[in-house]
PDB file of C-alpha atoms in Angstrom:
ATOM      1  CA  MET A   1     -30.418 -27.595  28.615  1.00  0.00           C
ATOM      2  CA  ASN A   2     -32.448 -30.170  31.250  1.00  0.00           C
ATOM      3  CA  GLY A   3     -30.505 -32.276  33.377  1.00  0.00           C
ATOM      4  CA  THR A   4     -26.996 -30.396  32.788  1.00  0.00           C
ATOM      5  CA  ARG A   5     -25.216 -29.962  35.549  1.00  0.00           C
ATOM      6  CA  VAL A   6     -23.456 -26.888  37.217  1.00  0.00           C
ATOM      7  CA  GLY A   7     -20.506 -27.827  39.386  1.00  0.00           C
ATOM      8  CA  TYR A   8     -19.252 -26.874  43.151  1.00  0.00           C
ATOM      9  CA  ALA A   9     -16.011 -27.055  44.602  1.00  0.00           C
ATOM     10  CA  ARG A  10     -14.670 -25.497  47.782  1.00  0.00           C
ATOM     11  CA  CYS A  11     -11.033 -26.185  49.807  1.00  0.00           C
ATOM     12  CA  SER A  12     -10.799 -24.622  53.171  1.00  0.00           C
ATOM     13  CA  THR A  13      -7.331 -23.349  52.723  1.00  0.00           C
ATOM     14  CA  ASP A  14      -6.028 -21.770  49.234  1.00  0.00           C
ATOM     15  CA  GLU A  15      -3.013 -24.030  50.269  1.00  0.00           C
ATOM     16  CA  GLN A  16      -5.159 -26.782  49.586  1.00  0.00           C
ATOM     17  CA  ASP A  17      -6.079 -27.972  45.394  1.00  0.00           C
ATOM     18  CA  VAL A  18      -9.793 -28.177  43.915  1.00  0.00           C
ATOM     19  CA  ILE A  19      -8.194 -30.661  40.771  1.00  0.00           C
ATOM     20  CA  ILE A  20      -9.595 -33.742  42.189  1.00  0.00           C
ATOM     21  CA  GLN A  21     -13.233 -32.124  43.058  1.00  0.00           C
ATOM     22  CA  THR A  22     -13.080 -29.994  38.924  1.00  0.00           C
ATOM     23  CA  GLU A  23     -11.725 -33.899  37.254  1.00  0.00           C
ATOM     24  CA  GLN A  24     -15.078 -35.557  38.869  1.00  0.00           C
ATOM     25  CA  LEU A  25     -17.118 -32.964  38.458  1.00  0.00           C
ATOM     26  CA  LEU A  26     -15.758 -32.920  34.969  1.00  0.00           C
ATOM     27  CA  ALA A  27     -16.252 -37.285  34.880  1.00  0.00           C
ATOM     28  CA  LEU A  28     -19.832 -36.692  35.995  1.00  0.00           C
ATOM     29  CA  GLY A  29     -20.410 -34.291  32.863  1.00  0.00           C
ATOM     30  CA  VAL A  30     -20.168 -30.646  34.086  1.00  0.00           C
ATOM     31  CA  PRO A  31     -18.964 -28.723  31.894  1.00  0.00           C
ATOM     32  CA  GLU A  32     -15.892 -26.455  32.406  1.00  0.00           C
ATOM     33  CA  ASP A  33     -17.610 -23.150  32.180  1.00  0.00           C
ATOM     34  CA  HIS A  34     -19.904 -24.242  34.594  1.00  0.00           C
ATOM     35  CA  ILE A  35     -18.180 -25.832  38.090  1.00  0.00           C
ATOM     36  CA  TYR A  36     -17.460 -22.401  40.160  1.00  0.00           C
ATOM     37  CA  ILE A  37     -14.683 -22.513  43.061  1.00  0.00           C
ATOM     38  CA  ASP A  38     -14.745 -21.437  46.483  1.00  0.00           C
ATOM     39  CA  ARG A  39     -10.717 -21.933  48.071  1.00  0.00           C
ATOM     40  CA  GLY A  40      -9.878 -20.661  51.729  1.00  0.00           C
ATOM     41  CA  PHE A  41     -13.291 -21.414  52.817  1.00  0.00           C
ATOM     42  CA  SER A  42     -14.879 -23.530  55.504  1.00  0.00           C
ATOM     43  CA  GLY A  43     -18.290 -24.716  54.961  1.00  0.00           C
ATOM     44  CA  THR A  44     -19.826 -23.711  58.135  1.00  0.00           C
ATOM     45  CA  THR A  45     -20.744 -20.752  56.507  1.00  0.00           C
ATOM     46  CA  ARG A  46     -22.181 -19.387  53.576  1.00  0.00           C
ATOM     47  CA  ARG A  47     -20.776 -16.119  53.894  1.00  0.00           C
ATOM     48  CA  ASN A  48     -18.659 -14.929  51.453  1.00  0.00           C
ATOM     49  CA  ARG A  49     -18.076 -17.595  49.155  1.00  0.00           C
ATOM     50  CA  ASN A  50     -18.566 -16.021  45.786  1.00  0.00           C
ATOM     51  CA  GLY A  51     -18.415 -19.045  44.091  1.00  0.00           C
ATOM     52  CA  LEU A  52     -21.537 -20.788  45.329  1.00  0.00           C
ATOM     53  CA  ASP A  53     -23.641 -17.828  45.245  1.00  0.00           C
ATOM     54  CA  GLN A  54     -22.428 -18.098  41.704  1.00  0.00           C
ATOM     55  CA  ALA A  55     -22.748 -21.575  41.150  1.00  0.00           C
ATOM     56  CA  LEU A  56     -26.458 -21.355  42.816  1.00  0.00           C
ATOM     57  CA  ALA A  57     -27.405 -18.575  40.595  1.00  0.00           C
ATOM     58  CA  ALA A  58     -26.245 -20.190  37.302  1.00  0.00           C
ATOM     59  CA  VAL A  59     -29.030 -23.192  37.628  1.00  0.00           C
ATOM     60  CA  TRP A  60     -32.227 -23.134  36.556  1.00  0.00           C
ATOM     61  CA  ASP A  61     -35.149 -25.621  36.004  1.00  0.00           C
ATOM     62  CA  ARG A  62     -34.089 -29.479  35.750  1.00  0.00           C
ATOM     63  CA  SER A  63     -30.960 -28.708  36.299  1.00  0.00           C
ATOM     64  CA  VAL A  64     -28.422 -30.223  38.430  1.00  0.00           C
ATOM     65  CA  PHE A  65     -26.393 -28.362  41.038  1.00  0.00           C
ATOM     66  CA  THR A  66     -23.573 -31.047  41.620  1.00  0.00           C
ATOM     67  CA  VAL A  67     -21.074 -31.164  44.005  1.00  0.00           C
ATOM     68  CA  THR A  68     -18.540 -34.169  44.568  1.00  0.00           C
ATOM     69  CA  LYS A  69     -19.058 -34.598  47.939  1.00  0.00           C
ATOM     70  CA  PHE A  70     -21.999 -32.997  51.078  1.00  0.00           C
ATOM     71  CA  ASP A  71     -19.213 -30.836  52.765  1.00  0.00           C
ATOM     72  CA  ARG A  72     -18.092 -28.981  50.305  1.00  0.00           C
ATOM     73  CA  PHE A  73     -20.681 -27.267  49.968  1.00  0.00           C
ATOM     74  CA  ALA A  74     -22.077 -27.420  53.275  1.00  0.00           C
ATOM     75  CA  ARG A  75     -21.282 -28.403  56.791  1.00  0.00           C
ATOM     76  CA  ASN A  76     -24.156 -26.220  58.440  1.00  0.00           C
ATOM     77  CA  MET A  77     -28.038 -27.647  59.018  1.00  0.00           C
ATOM     78  CA  ALA A  78     -29.694 -24.779  58.861  1.00  0.00           C
ATOM     79  CA  GLU A  79     -28.164 -23.509  55.548  1.00  0.00           C
ATOM     80  CA  ALA A  80     -28.195 -26.708  53.861  1.00  0.00           C
ATOM     81  CA  ASN A  81     -31.487 -26.894  54.759  1.00  0.00           C
ATOM     82  CA  GLU A  82     -32.106 -23.524  53.327  1.00  0.00           C
ATOM     83  CA  ILE A  83     -30.290 -23.245  49.801  1.00  0.00           C
ATOM     84  CA  LEU A  84     -32.029 -26.914  49.410  1.00  0.00           C
ATOM     85  CA  THR A  85     -34.604 -25.564  49.781  1.00  0.00           C
ATOM     86  CA  ASP A  86     -34.418 -22.281  47.339  1.00  0.00           C
ATOM     87  CA  LEU A  87     -33.181 -25.110  44.810  1.00  0.00           C
ATOM     88  CA  SER A  88     -36.031 -27.532  45.017  1.00  0.00           C
ATOM     89  CA  SER A  89     -38.451 -24.232  44.567  1.00  0.00           C
ATOM     90  CA  ARG A  90     -36.427 -23.048  41.652  1.00  0.00           C
ATOM     91  CA  GLY A  91     -36.816 -27.100  40.223  1.00  0.00           C
ATOM     92  CA  VAL A  92     -33.168 -27.810  40.855  1.00  0.00           C
ATOM     93  CA  LEU A  93     -32.239 -31.345  41.508  1.00  0.00           C
ATOM     94  CA  PHE A  94     -29.337 -31.714  43.857  1.00  0.00           C
ATOM     95  CA  GLY A  95     -25.924 -33.770  42.491  1.00  0.00           C
ATOM     96  CA  LEU A  96     -24.207 -35.418  44.534  1.00  0.00           C
ATOM     97  CA  GLY A  97     -21.654 -37.418  42.738  1.00  0.00           C
ATOM     98  CA  GLY A  98     -23.031 -39.474  40.644  1.00  0.00           C
ATOM     99  CA  SER A  99     -26.574 -39.274  42.214  1.00  0.00           C
ATOM    100  CA  VAL A 100     -29.321 -37.344  41.646  1.00  0.00           C
ATOM    101  CA  TYR A 101     -31.746 -36.340  45.012  1.00  0.00           C
ATOM    102  CA  ASP A 102     -34.869 -34.631  45.135  1.00  0.00           C
ATOM    103  CA  TRP A 103     -35.369 -32.210  47.860  1.00  0.00           C
ATOM    104  CA  ASN A 104     -39.515 -32.880  47.906  1.00  0.00           C
ATOM    105  CA  ASP A 105     -39.019 -36.856  47.615  1.00  0.00           C
ATOM    106  CA  PRO A 106     -39.314 -37.309  51.508  1.00  0.00           C
ATOM    107  CA  PHE A 107     -36.531 -40.242  50.972  1.00  0.00           C
ATOM    108  CA  GLY A 108     -34.125 -37.329  49.444  1.00  0.00           C
ATOM    109  CA  ARG A 109     -35.041 -35.220  51.939  1.00  0.00           C
ATOM    110  CA  LEU A 110     -34.025 -37.512  54.889  1.00  0.00           C
ATOM    111  CA  PHE A 111     -31.019 -38.942  53.431  1.00  0.00           C
ATOM    112  CA  LEU A 112     -29.974 -35.206  52.526  1.00  0.00           C
ATOM    113  CA  GLN A 113     -30.555 -33.521  55.811  1.00  0.00           C
ATOM    114  CA  THR A 114     -28.749 -36.446  57.583  1.00  0.00           C
ATOM    115  CA  LEU A 115     -25.684 -35.454  55.554  1.00  0.00           C
ATOM    116  CA  ALA A 116     -25.770 -32.304  56.649  1.00  0.00           C
ATOM    117  CA  MET A 117     -26.441 -33.484  60.192  1.00  0.00           C
ATOM    118  CA  VAL A 118     -23.293 -35.411  59.916  1.00  0.00           C
ATOM    119  CA  ALA A 119     -21.059 -32.843  58.236  1.00  0.00           C
ATOM    120  CA  GLU A 120     -22.115 -29.769  61.182  1.00  0.00           C
ATOM    121  CA  PHE A 121     -21.172 -32.953  63.971  1.00  0.00           C
ATOM    122  CA  GLU A 122     -17.907 -33.001  62.007  1.00  0.00           C
ATOM    123  CA  ALA A 123     -16.982 -29.793  61.795  1.00  0.00           C
ATOM    124  CA  ASN A 124     -18.198 -29.632  65.159  1.00  0.00           C
ATOM    125  CA  ILE A 125     -16.026 -32.237  66.438  1.00  0.00           C
ATOM    126  CA  GLY A 126     -12.934 -30.931  64.715  1.00  0.00           C
ATOM    127  CA  HIS A 127     -13.331 -27.700  66.440  1.00  0.00           C
ATOM    128  CA  GLN A 128     -13.385 -28.859  69.761  1.00  0.00           C
ATOM    129  CA  ARG A 129     -10.365 -30.876  69.214  1.00  0.00           C
ATOM    130  CA  THR A 130      -8.781 -27.818  68.159  1.00  0.00           C
ATOM    131  CA  ARG A 131     -10.100 -25.946  70.926  1.00  0.00           C
ATOM    132  CA  GLU A 132      -8.714 -28.860  73.543  1.00  0.00           C
ATOM    133  CA  GLY A 133      -5.198 -29.213  71.424  1.00  0.00           C
ATOM    134  CA  MET A 134      -4.905 -25.261  72.098  1.00  0.00           C
ATOM    135  CA  ALA A 135      -5.799 -25.226  76.103  1.00  0.00           C
ATOM    136  CA  LEU A 136      -3.362 -27.635  76.327  1.00  0.00           C
ATOM    137  CA  ALA A 137      -0.829 -26.030  74.352  1.00  0.00           C
ATOM    138  CA  LYS A 138      -1.697 -23.066  76.268  1.00  0.00           C
ATOM    139  CA  LYS A 139      -1.288 -24.805  79.769  1.00  0.00           C
ATOM    140  CA  ASN A 140       1.927 -26.333  79.075  1.00  0.00           C
ATOM    141  CA  GLY A 141       3.079 -22.266  77.938  1.00  0.00           C
ATOM    142  CA  LYS A 142       3.815 -23.685  74.421  1.00  0.00           C
ATOM    143  CA  LEU A 143       0.763 -21.452  72.951  1.00  0.00           C
ATOM    144  CA  GLN A 144       1.441 -18.105  73.786  1.00  0.00           C
ATOM    145  CA  GLY A 145      -1.462 -16.108  71.997  1.00  0.00           C
ATOM    146  CA  LYS A 146      -0.537 -13.222  69.111  1.00  0.00           C
ATOM    147  CA  GLN A 147       2.629 -11.645  69.580  1.00  0.00           C
ATOM    148  CA  PRO A 148       2.704  -7.554  68.759  1.00  0.00           C
ATOM    149  CA  LYS A 149       3.334  -6.944  65.322  1.00  0.00           C
ATOM    150  CA  LEU A 150       6.461  -3.953  66.444  1.00  0.00           C
ATOM    151  CA  PRO A 151       8.415  -4.474  69.533  1.00  0.00           C
ATOM    152  CA  GLU A 152       7.929  -2.181  72.656  1.00  0.00           C
ATOM    153  CA  PRO A 153      10.032   0.832  71.806  1.00  0.00           C
ATOM    154  CA  ALA A 154       8.780   1.561  68.320  1.00  0.00           C
ATOM    155  CA  ARG A 155       5.271   1.186  70.200  1.00  0.00           C
ATOM    156  CA  ARG A 156       6.585   3.610  72.961  1.00  0.00           C
ATOM    157  CA  SER A 157       7.441   6.190  69.756  1.00  0.00           C
ATOM    158  CA  ILE A 158       4.779   5.819  67.878  1.00  0.00           C
ATOM    159  CA  ARG A 159       2.431   6.653  70.589  1.00  0.00           C
ATOM    160  CA  ARG A 160       4.321   9.900  71.783  1.00  0.00           C
ATOM    161  CA  ARG A 161       4.855  11.412  67.989  1.00  0.00           C
ATOM    162  CA  TYR A 162       1.337  10.615  67.744  1.00  0.00           C
ATOM    163  CA  ALA A 163       0.713  12.782  70.780  1.00  0.00           C
ATOM    164  CA  GLU A 164       3.003  15.242  69.878  1.00  0.00           C
ATOM    165  CA  GLY A 165       1.350  15.920  66.638  1.00  0.00           C
ATOM    166  CA  GLU A 166       4.137  14.741  63.981  1.00  0.00           C
ATOM    167  CA  VAL A 167       2.719  12.461  61.991  1.00  0.00           C
ATOM    168  CA  SER A 168      -0.762  10.634  60.992  1.00  0.00           C
ATOM    169  CA  LEU A 169      -1.913   7.307  61.428  1.00  0.00           C
ATOM    170  CA  ALA A 170      -1.729   6.603  57.649  1.00  0.00           C
ATOM    171  CA  ASP A 171       1.747   8.516  57.525  1.00  0.00           C
ATOM    172  CA  LEU A 172       3.020   5.542  60.658  1.00  0.00           C
ATOM    173  CA  ALA A 173       1.178   3.256  59.542  1.00  0.00           C
ATOM    174  CA  SER A 174       3.359   3.339  55.974  1.00  0.00           C
ATOM    175  CA  GLU A 175       6.648   4.272  58.578  1.00  0.00           C
ATOM    176  CA  TYR A 176       6.453   0.664  60.246  1.00  0.00           C
ATOM    177  CA  GLY A 177       4.684  -1.577  57.302  1.00  0.00           C
ATOM    178  CA  VAL A 178       1.743  -2.376  59.214  1.00  0.00           C
ATOM    179  CA  GLY A 179      -2.288  -1.433  59.018  1.00  0.00           C
ATOM    180  CA  ARG A 180      -3.748   1.326  60.306  1.00  0.00           C
ATOM    181  CA  SER A 181      -5.560  -0.022  62.559  1.00  0.00           C
ATOM    182  CA  THR A 182      -2.428  -1.671  63.896  1.00  0.00           C
ATOM    183  CA  ILE A 183      -1.571   1.935  64.679  1.00  0.00           C
ATOM    184  CA  HIS A 184      -4.925   3.317  65.634  1.00  0.00           C
ATOM    185  CA  ARG A 185      -4.340  -0.162  68.526  1.00  0.00           C
ATOM    186  CA  ILE A 186      -0.984   1.374  69.469  1.00  0.00           C
ATOM    187  CA  ILE A 187      -2.281   5.011  70.424  1.00  0.00           C
ATOM    188  CA  HIS A 188      -5.424   4.165  71.547  1.00  0.00           C
ATOM    189  CA  GLY A 189      -4.428   0.900  73.755  1.00  0.00           C
ATOM    190  CA  ALA A 190      -7.393  -1.340  72.786  1.00  0.00           C
ATOM    191  CA  THR A 191      -7.957  -3.592  75.464  1.00  0.00           C
ATOM    192  CA  GLY A 192      -7.709  -7.390  74.628  1.00  0.00           C
ATOM    193  CA  ARG A 193      -5.811  -7.386  71.452  1.00  0.00           C
ATOM    194  CA  LYS A 194      -1.696  -7.322  71.022  1.00  0.00           C
ATOM    195  CA  SER A 195      -1.362  -5.108  67.993  1.00  0.00           C
TER     196      SER A 195
END
């Protein structure tokens, strides 16, 4: 099965779809049962991306780990280099669209490192624009921060009832339809966060 492709697709939010990426991977010859997907994850970190982990585990010597666009794979230079080095050490090639690159080839490595650098740069620019937009909205009074999940009268009642030993955290969380951590923050007054 040398040269068999294993595909990976990713979208940043649960609402986005990976149909186009999946269709492109199928057109590149990736078998449907060799396509792994992550939904709702940014490419800026590898953490918690089970689809990526499964795809990386599914490759073998002379197979081709395939993505449709580099930023679907990674938007972090250090992690991209780490993963590509690992793939190369296992004899796995990297497929980007219809092209295949060998991490051990100096030109292939330079090209992929350049793509990783550009992907990280684009992610950083996007984050910067978001921060600038939020700062402007906050300055103009349009960004109020996270609002409390429960109104102040309910918060007072929770603190009083818990202090009097009437109910447990779990009972309060169930009664008010919020998580135990929310009740804990209300009772113990964690600073810097509104519950």
